[in-house]
Short mmCIF file of C-alpha atoms in Angstrom, two decimals:
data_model
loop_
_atom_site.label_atom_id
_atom_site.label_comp_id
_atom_site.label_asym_id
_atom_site.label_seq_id
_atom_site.Cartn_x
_atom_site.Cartn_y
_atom_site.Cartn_z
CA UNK R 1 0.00 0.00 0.00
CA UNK R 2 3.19 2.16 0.20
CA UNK R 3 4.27 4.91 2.75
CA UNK R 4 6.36 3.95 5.81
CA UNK R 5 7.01 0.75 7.22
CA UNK R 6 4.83 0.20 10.35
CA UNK R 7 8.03 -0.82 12.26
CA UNK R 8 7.95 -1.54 16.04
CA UNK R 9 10.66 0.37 18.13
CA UNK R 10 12.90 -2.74 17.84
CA UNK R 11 12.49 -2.71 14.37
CA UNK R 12 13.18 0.71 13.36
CA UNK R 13 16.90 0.20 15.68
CA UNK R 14 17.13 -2.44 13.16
CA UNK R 15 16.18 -0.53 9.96
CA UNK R 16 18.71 2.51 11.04
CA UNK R 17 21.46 0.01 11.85
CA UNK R 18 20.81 -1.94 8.35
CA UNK R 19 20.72 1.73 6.59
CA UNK R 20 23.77 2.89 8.26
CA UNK R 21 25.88 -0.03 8.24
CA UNK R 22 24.86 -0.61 4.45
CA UNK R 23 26.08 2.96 3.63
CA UNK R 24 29.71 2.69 5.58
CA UNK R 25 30.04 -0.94 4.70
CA UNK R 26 29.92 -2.42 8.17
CA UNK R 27 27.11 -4.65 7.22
CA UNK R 28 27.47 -6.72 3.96
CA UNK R 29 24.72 -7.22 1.51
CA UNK R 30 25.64 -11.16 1.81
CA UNK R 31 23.11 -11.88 -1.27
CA UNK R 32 24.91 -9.56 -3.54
CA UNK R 33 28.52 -10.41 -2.33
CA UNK R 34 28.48 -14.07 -1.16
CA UNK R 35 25.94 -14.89 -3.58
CA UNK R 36 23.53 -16.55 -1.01
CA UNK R 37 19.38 -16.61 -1.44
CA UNK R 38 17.77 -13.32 -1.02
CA UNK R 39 15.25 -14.49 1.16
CA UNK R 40 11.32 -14.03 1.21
CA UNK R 41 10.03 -11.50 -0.49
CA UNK R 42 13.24 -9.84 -1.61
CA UNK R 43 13.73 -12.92 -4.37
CA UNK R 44 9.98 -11.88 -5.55
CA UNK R 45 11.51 -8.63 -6.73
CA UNK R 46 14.68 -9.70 -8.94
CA UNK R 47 14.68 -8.52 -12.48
CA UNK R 48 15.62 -12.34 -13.28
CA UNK R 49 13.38 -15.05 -14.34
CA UNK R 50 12.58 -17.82 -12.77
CA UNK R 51 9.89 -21.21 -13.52
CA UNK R 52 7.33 -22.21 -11.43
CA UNK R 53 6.98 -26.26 -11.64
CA UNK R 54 4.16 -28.54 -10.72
CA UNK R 55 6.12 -31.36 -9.92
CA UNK R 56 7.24 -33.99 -7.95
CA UNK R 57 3.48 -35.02 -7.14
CA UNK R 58 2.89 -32.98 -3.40
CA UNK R 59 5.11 -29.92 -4.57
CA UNK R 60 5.61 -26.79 -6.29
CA UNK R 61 9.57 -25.93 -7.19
CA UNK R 62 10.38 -22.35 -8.08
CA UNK R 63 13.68 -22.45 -9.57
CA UNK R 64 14.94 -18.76 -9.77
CA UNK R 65 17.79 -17.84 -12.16
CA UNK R 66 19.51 -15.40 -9.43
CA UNK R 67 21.99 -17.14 -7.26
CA UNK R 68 19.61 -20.36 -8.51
CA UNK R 69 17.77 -20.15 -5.87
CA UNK R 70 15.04 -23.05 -5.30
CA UNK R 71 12.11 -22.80 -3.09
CA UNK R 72 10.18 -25.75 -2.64
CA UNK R 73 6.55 -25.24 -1.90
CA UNK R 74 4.88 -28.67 -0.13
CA UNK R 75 1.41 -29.20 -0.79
CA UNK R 76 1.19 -32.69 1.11
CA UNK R 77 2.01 -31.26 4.35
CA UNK R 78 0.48 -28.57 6.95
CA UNK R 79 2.91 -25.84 7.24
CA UNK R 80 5.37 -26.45 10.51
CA UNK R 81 5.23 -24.81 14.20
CA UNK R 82 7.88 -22.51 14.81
CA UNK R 83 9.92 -24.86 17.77
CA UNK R 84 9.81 -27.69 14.82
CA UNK R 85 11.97 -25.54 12.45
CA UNK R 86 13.96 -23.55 14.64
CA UNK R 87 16.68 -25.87 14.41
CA UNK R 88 16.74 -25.76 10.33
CA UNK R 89 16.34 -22.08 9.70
CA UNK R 90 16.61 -21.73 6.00
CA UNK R 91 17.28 -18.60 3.68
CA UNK R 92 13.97 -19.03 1.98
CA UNK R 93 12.64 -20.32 4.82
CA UNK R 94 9.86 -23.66 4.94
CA UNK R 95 6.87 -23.50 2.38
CA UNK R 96 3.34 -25.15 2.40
CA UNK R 97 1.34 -24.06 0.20
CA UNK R 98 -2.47 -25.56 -0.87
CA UNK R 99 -5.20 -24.09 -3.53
CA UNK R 100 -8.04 -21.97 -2.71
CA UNK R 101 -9.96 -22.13 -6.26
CA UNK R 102 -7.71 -20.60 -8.63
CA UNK R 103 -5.28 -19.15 -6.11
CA UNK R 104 -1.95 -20.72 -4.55
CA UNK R 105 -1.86 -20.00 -1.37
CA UNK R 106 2.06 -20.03 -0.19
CA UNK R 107 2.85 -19.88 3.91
CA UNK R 108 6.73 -19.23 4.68
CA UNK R 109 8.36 -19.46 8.41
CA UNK R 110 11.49 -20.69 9.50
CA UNK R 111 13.49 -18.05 8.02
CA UNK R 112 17.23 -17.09 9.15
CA UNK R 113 17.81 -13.82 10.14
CA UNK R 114 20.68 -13.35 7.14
CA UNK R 115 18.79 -11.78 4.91
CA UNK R 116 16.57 -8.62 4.22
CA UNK R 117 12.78 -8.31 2.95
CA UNK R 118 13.71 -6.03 0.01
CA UNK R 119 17.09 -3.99 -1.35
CA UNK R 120 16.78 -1.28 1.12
CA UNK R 121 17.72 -3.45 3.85
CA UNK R 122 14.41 -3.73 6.01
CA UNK R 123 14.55 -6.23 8.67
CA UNK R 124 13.31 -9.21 10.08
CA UNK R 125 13.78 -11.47 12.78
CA UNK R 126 13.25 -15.56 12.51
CA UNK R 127 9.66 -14.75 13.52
CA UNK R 128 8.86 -14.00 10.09
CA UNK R 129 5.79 -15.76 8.33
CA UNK R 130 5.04 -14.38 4.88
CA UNK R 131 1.93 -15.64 3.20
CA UNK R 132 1.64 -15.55 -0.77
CA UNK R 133 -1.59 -15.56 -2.67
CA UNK R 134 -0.19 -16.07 -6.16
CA UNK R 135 -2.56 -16.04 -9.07
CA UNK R 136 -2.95 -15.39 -12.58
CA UNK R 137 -4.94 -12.14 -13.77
CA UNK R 138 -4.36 -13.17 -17.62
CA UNK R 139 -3.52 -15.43 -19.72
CA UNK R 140 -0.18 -14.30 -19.69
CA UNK R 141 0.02 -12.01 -16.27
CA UNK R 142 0.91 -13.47 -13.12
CA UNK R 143 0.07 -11.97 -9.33
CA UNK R 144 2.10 -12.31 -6.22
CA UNK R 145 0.38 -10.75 -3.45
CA UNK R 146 2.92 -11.21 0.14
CA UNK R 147 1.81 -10.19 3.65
CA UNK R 148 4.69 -9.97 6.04
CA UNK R 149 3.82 -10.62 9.60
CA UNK R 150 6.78 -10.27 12.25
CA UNK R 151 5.44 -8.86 15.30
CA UNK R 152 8.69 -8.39 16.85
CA UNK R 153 9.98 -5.79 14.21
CA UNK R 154 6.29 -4.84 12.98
CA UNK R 155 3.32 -3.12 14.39
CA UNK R 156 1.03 -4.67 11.92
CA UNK R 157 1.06 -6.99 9.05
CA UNK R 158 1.50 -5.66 5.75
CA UNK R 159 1.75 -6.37 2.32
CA UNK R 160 3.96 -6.08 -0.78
CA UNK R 161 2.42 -6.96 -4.59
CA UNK R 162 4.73 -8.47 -8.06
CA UNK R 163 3.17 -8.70 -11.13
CA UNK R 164 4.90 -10.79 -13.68
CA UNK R 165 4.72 -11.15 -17.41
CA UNK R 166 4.89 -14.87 -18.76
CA UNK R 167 7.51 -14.95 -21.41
CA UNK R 168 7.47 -18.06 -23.94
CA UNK R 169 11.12 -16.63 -25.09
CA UNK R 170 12.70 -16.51 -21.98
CA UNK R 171 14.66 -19.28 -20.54
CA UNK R 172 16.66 -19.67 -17.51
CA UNK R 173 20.62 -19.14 -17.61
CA UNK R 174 23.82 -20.09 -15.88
CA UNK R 175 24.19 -17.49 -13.33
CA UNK R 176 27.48 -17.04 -11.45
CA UNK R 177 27.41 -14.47 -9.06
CA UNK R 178 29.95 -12.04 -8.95
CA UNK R 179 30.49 -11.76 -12.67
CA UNK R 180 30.71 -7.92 -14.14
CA UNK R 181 27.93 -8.58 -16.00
CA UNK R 182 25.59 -10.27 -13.47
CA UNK R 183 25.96 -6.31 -11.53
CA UNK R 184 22.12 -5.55 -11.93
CA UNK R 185 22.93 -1.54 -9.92
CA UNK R 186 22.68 -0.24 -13.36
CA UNK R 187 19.54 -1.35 -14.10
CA UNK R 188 16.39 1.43 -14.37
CA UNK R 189 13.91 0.71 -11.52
CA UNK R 190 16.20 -1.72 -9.02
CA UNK R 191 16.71 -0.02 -6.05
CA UNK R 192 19.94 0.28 -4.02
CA UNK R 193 20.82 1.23 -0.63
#
């Protein structure tokens, strides 16, 4: 919906830290320079492709070109208590996901605290749940709809919205991060710290 994050005292400390520490290069964009996952729903916003599959039977992959990222979405299993996962914290966190008529729905927790929910550096702790109601508006348009809910860095849940384009000519590439021309700063509309 735009404007301001509705961050919690807690979480603005950890917004100004991220800001600051991004700008004097205390704190490392690990994504960018180790080439590790973004993280939920910072991956939703790369200008890279990536493939949704309907397979093996009980899961959705998405295989993302940046970093090659996979998130595996299971839709044979209820989504997983926090004390079950804290011991396996994952970039991308754990995925369930089921069908509500023509909509995915996609619930995320057990995230790491390594990553950030979008360029900027906004923060999260390994509270995080995101849930996705992905659809498609078109034929060839696709709709990602993410609330974020992390009470300990929030104030209330909120919600970020990617709209993709299905493209028949596109295809996944090698991607190895750290090459000159994998440096996407130059690129209208991506945001940097």
């Amino acid at each position: 919906g735009g404007g301001d994050l509705p961050l919690t005292a807690d979480g603005k400390k950890a917004l100004d830290m991220n800001l600051a520490g991004l700008k004097d290069g205390s704190i490392t964009d690990a994504a960018r320079k180790f080439c590790v996952p973004d993280g939920m729903p910072r991956v939703m916003a790369s200008p890279y492709p990536f493939e949704i599959i309907q397979a093996p039977p009980g899961q959705i992959t998405m295989v993302h070109e940046l970093n090659h990222q996979i998130r595996v979405i299971a839709m044979d299993k209820p989504m997983q208590t926090y004390d079950q996962l804290v011991a396996f914290p994952f970039y991308n966190g754990h995925s369930t996901g089921h069908f509500e008529g023509d909509t995915l729905v996609v619930q995320t927790n057990g995230f790491n605290e390594k990553t950030f929910l979008d360029a900027s550096g906004a923060p999260h702790t390994d509270m995080l749940v995101t849930t996705e109601r992905i659809r498609k508006t078109s034929a060839t348009q696709l709709e990602d709809v993410i609330t974020i809910h992390d009470p300990m860095y929030y104030t209330k849940d909120f919600s970020v919205r990617f709209a993709y384009a299905q493209r028949n000519d596109v295809r996944l590439e090698d991607y190895v991060c750290g090459e000159p021309h994998r440096d996407i700063s130059k690129i209208r509309g991506v945001r940097r710290p």
